Short mmCIF file of C-alpha atoms and ligand atoms in Angstrom, two decimals:
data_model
loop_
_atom_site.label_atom_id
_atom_site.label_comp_id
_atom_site.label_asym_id
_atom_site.label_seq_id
_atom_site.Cartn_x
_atom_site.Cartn_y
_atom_site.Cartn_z
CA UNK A 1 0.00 0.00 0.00
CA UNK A 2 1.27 3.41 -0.88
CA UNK A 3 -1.67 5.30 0.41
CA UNK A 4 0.95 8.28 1.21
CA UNK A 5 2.54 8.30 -1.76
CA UNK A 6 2.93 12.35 -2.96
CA UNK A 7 1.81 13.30 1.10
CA UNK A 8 3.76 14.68 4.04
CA UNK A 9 3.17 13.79 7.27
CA UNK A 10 3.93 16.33 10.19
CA UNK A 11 3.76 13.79 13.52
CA UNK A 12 4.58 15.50 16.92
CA UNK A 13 6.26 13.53 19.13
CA UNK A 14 7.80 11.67 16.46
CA UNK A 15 10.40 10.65 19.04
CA UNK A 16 8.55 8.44 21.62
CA UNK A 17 6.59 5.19 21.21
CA UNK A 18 3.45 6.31 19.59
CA UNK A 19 5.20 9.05 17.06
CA UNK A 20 7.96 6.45 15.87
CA UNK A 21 5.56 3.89 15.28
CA UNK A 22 3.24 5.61 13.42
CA UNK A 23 6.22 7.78 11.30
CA UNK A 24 8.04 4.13 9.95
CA UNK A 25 4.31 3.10 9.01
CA UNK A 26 3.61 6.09 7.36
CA UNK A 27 7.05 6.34 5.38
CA UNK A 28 6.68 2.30 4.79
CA UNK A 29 3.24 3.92 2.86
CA UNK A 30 5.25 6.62 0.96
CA UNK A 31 4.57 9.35 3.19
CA UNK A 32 7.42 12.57 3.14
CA UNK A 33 7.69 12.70 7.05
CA UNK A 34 8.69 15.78 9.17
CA UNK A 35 9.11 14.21 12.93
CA UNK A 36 8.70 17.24 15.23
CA UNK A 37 10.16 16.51 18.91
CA UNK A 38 11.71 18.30 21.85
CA UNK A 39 14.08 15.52 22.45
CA UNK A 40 16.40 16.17 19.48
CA UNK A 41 18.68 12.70 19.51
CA UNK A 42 15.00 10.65 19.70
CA UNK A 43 13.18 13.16 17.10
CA UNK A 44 16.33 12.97 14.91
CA UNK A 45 16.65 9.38 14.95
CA UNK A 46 12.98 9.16 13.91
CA UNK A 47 13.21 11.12 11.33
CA UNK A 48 16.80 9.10 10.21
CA UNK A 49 14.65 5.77 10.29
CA UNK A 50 11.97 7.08 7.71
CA UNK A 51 13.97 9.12 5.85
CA UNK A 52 12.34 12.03 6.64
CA UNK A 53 13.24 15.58 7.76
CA UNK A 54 13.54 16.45 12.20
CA UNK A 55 12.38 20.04 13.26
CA UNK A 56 13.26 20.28 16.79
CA UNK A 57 10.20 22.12 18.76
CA UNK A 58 8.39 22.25 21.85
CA UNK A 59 4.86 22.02 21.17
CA UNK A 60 3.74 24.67 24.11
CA UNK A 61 5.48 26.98 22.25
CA UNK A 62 3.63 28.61 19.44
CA UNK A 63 6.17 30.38 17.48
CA UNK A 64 8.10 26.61 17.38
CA UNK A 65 4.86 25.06 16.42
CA UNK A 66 4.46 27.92 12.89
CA UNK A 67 7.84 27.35 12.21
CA UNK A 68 7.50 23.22 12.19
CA UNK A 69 4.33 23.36 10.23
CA UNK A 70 5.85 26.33 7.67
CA UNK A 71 9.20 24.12 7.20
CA UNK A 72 6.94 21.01 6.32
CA UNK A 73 5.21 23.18 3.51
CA UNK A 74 8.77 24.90 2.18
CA UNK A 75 10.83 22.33 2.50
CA UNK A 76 8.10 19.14 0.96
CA UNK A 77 5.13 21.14 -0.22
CA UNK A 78 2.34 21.02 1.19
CA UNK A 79 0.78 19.74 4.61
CA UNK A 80 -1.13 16.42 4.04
CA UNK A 81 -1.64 15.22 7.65
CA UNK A 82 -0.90 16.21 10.91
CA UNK A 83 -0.74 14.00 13.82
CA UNK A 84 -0.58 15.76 17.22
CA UNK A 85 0.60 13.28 18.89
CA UNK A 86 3.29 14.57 22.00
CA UNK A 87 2.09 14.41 25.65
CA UNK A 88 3.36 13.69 29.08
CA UNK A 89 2.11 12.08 31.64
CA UNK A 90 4.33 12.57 34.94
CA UNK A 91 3.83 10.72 37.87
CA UNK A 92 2.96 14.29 39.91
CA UNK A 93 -0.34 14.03 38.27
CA UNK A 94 -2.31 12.24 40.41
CA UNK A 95 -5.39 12.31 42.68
CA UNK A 96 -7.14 16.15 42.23
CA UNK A 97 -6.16 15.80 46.23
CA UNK A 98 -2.30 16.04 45.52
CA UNK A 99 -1.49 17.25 41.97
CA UNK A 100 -0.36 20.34 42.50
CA UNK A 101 -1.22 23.91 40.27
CA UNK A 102 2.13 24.13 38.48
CA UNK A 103 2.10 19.93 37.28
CA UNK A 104 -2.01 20.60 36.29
CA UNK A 105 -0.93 23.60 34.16
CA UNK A 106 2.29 21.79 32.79
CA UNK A 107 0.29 18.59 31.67
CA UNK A 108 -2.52 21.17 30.28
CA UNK A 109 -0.10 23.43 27.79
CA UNK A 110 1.86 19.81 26.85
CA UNK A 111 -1.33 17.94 25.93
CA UNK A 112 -3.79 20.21 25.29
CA UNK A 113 -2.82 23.57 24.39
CA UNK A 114 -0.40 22.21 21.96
CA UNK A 115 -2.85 20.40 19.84
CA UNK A 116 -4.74 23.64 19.63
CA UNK A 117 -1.58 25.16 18.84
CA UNK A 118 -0.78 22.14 16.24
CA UNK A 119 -4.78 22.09 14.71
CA UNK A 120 -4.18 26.07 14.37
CA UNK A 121 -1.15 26.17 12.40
CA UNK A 122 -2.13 22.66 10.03
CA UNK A 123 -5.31 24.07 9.27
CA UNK A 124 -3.64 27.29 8.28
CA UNK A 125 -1.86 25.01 4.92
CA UNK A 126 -4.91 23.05 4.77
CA UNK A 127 -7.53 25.46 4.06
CA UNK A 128 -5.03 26.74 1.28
CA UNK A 129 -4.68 23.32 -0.32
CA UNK A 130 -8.64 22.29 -0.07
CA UNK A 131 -7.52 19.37 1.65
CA UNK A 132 -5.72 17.52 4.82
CA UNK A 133 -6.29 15.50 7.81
CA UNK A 134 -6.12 15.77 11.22
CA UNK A 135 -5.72 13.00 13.60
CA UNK A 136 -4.98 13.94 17.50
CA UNK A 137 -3.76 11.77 20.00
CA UNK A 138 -6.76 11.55 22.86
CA UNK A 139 -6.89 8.49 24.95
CA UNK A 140 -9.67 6.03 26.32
CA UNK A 141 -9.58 7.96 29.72
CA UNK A 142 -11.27 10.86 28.01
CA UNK A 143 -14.58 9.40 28.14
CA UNK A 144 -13.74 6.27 30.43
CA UNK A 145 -12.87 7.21 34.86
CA UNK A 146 -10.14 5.80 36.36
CA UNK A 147 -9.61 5.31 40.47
CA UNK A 148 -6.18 5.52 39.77
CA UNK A 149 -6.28 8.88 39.10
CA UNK A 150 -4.24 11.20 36.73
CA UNK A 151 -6.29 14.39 36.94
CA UNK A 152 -4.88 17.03 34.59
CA UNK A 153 -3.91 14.01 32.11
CA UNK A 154 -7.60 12.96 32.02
CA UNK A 155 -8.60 16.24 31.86
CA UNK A 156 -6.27 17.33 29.09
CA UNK A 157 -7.18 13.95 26.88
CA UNK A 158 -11.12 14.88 27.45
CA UNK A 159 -10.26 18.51 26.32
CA UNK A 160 -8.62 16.68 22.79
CA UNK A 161 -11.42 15.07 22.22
CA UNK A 162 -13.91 17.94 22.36
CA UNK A 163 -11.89 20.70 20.17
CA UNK A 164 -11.34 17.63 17.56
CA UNK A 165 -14.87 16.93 17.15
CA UNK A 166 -16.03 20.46 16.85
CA UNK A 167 -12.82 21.15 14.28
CA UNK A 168 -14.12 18.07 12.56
CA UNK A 169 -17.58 19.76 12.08
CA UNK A 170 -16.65 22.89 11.38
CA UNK A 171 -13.84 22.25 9.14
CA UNK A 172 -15.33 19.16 6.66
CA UNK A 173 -16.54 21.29 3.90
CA UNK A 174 -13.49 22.36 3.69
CA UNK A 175 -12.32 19.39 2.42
CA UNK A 176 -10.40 18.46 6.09
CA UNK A 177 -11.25 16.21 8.48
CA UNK A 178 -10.02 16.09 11.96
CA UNK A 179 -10.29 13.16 14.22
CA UNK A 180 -9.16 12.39 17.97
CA UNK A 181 -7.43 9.04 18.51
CA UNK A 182 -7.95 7.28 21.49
CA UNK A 183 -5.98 4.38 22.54
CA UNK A 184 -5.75 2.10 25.68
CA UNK A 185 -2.50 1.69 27.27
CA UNK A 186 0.17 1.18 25.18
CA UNK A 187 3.39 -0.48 25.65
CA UNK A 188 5.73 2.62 25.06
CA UNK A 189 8.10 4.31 27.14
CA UNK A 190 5.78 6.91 28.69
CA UNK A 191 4.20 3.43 30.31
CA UNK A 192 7.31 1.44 30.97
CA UNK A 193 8.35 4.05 33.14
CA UNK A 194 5.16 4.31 35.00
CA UNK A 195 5.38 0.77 35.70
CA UNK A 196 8.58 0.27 35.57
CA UNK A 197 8.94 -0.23 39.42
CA UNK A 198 5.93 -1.27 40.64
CA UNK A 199 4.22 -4.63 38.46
CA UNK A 200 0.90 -4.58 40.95
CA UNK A 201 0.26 -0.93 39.36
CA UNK A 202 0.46 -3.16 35.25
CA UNK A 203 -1.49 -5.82 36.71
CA UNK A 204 -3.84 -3.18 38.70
CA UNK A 205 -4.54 -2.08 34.40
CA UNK A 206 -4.22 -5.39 32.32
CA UNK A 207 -7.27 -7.23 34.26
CA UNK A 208 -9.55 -4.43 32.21
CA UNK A 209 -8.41 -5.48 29.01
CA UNK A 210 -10.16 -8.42 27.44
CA UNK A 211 -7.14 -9.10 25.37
CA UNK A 212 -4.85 -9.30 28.69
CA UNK A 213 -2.25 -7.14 27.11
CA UNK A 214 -1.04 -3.59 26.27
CA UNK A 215 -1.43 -2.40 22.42
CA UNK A 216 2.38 -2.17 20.92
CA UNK A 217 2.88 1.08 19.38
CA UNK A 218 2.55 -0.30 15.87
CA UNK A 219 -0.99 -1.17 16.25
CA UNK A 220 -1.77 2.65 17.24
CA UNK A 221 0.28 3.30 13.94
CA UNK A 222 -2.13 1.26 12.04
CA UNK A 223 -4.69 2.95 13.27
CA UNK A 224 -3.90 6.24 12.75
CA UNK A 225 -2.92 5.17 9.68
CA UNK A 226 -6.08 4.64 8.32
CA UNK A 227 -7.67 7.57 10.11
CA UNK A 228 -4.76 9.90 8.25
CA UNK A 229 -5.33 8.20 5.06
CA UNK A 230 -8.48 8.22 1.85
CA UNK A 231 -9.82 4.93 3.00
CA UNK A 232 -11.21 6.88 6.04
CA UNK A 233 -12.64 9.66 3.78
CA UNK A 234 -15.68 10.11 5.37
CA UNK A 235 -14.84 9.70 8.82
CA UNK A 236 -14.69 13.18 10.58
CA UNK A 237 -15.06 14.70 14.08
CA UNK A 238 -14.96 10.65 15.74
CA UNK A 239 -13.14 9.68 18.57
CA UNK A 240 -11.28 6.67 17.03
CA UNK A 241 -10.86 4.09 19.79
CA UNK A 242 -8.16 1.64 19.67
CA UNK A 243 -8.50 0.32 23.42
CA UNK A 244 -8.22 -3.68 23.03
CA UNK A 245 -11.71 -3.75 24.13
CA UNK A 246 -11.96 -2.11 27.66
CA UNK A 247 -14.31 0.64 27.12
CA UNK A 248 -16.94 -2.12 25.96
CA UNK A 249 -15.90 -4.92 28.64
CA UNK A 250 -17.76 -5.51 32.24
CA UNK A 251 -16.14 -8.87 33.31
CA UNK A 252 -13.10 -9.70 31.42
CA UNK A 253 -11.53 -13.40 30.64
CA UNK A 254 -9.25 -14.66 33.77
P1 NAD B 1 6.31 8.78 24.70
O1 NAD B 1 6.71 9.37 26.00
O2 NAD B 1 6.93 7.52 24.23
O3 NAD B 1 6.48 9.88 23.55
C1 NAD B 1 6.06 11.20 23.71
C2 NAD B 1 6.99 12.09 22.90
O4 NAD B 1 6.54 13.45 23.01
C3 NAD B 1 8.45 12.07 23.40
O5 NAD B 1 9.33 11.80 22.33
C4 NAD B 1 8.64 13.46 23.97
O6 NAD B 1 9.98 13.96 23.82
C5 NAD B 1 7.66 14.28 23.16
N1 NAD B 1 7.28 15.51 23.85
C6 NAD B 1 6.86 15.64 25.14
N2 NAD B 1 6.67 16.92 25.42
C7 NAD B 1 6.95 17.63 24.30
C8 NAD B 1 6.95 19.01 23.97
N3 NAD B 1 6.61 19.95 24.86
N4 NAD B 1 7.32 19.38 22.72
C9 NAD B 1 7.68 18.45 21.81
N5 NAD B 1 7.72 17.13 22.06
C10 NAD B 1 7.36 16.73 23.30
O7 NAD B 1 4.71 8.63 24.76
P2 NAD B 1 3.69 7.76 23.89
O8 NAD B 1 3.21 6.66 24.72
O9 NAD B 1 4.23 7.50 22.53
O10 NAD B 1 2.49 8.79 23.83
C11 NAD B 1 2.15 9.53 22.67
C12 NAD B 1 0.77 10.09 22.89
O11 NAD B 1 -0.15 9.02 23.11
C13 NAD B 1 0.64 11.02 24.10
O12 NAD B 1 -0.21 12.10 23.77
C14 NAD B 1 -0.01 10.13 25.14
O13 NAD B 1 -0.72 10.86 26.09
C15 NAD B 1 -0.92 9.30 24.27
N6 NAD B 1 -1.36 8.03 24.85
C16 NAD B 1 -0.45 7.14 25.30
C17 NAD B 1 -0.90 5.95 25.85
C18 NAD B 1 0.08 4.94 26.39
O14 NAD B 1 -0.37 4.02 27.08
N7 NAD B 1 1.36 5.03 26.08
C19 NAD B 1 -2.28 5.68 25.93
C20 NAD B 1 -3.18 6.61 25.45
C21 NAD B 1 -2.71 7.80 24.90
#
């Protein structure tokens, strides 16, 4: 399949688990790719393994965000897709009884504000060409509760989902569509290092999933995959859930 042959693919957070995964697919598929990360030696070795182009930027930062978009046009183009896909999820976010202002707001601008920042600067190219697609990276805890509470990352992920929706209506004569993603837990490094320590806190997650795994990153890469691509051409303003099956389970297999 080439189904990004002639297309270029800005993917934030090209860098970590998600981003890589989804970058090699897309390049595999012909895509020109332009891996946008703050962590320069992961974002550059991205954007080494699809043969692509790295533009170092942090995503809370809206001057680095028009300049990653407006290198993707001048140096390939145009701007096909754009998946805002970088986010944190610190271990400071916690119960609403402990996180503290500063980690809410940090988690907020990272997650949130910077896919408003990303959607704004896309749809800027877009709306030129006639033509794009959005995919943003949500997650299942934006319309699922957890006891084990990350309030400013739930928050943040609920907040994706919204402003993609309405973008996805407001935007689809246009010619664009815009779509949230939202997987379960995935086995990248933003997990491992959750876990990392503590295997109760894995086990505490995995008895949800009716698979009795996490995704690997390269099934999220499928996914948004499609959602970035014409075979999803008239698919706009969903939240595209890629979970393994927890949002829809009540007693999972032992
Ligand atoms: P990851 O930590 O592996 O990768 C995230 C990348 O974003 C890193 O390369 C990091 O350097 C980059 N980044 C962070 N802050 C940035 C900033 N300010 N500017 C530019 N780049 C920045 O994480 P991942 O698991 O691949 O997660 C990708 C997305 O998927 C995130 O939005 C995350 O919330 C979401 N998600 C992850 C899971 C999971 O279980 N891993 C589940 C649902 C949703």
């Amino acid at each position: 399949m080439q189904r990004f042959a002639q297309r270029v693919a800005v993917i934030t957070g090209a860098g970590g688990g998600i981003g890589r995964a989804t970058a090699l697919r897309m390049a595999s598929e012909g895509a020109r790719v332009v891996a946008v990360d703050a962590d320069h030696a992961a974002g550059k070795q991205t954007a080494e393994e699809a043969g692509g182009l790295f533009v170092p930027a942090d995503v809370t930062d809206g001057e680095d965000v028009r300049q990653a978009f407006a290198t993707a046009r001048d140096t390939y183009g145009s701007v096909d897709v754009a998946f805002n896909n970088a986010g944190i999820s610190p271990s400071e976010d916690a119960s609403i009884l402990d996180t503290d202002l500063e980690t809410w707001k940090r988690v907020q601008e990272t997650n949130l504000t910077s896919v408003y920042l990303c959607c704004q600067h896309a749809l800027e190219h877009m709306r030129t060409q006639g033509r794009g697609a959005i995919v943003n990276t949500a997650s299942f805890v934006a319309t699922m509760g957890a006891a084990t509470s990350q309030i400013s990352y739930t928050a943040s992920k609920g907040g994706v989902l919204s402003l993609s929706r309405e973008l996805g209506v407001q935007f689809a004569r246009e010619g664009i569509r815009v779509n949230a993603l939202s997987p379960g837990p995935v086995n990248t490094p933003l997990l491992q290092e959750l876990f990392a320590n503590d295997p109760e806190l894995a086990q505490r997650r995995l008895v949800h999933v009716p698979f009795g795994r996490f995704a690997e990153p390269e099934e999220i890469a499928a996914a948004t995959a499609f959602l970035a691509s014409d075979d999803a051409s008239f698919i706009t303003a969903a939240n595209f859930v890629v979970d393994g099956g927890i949002s829809g389970a009540y007693v999972t297999p032992l």
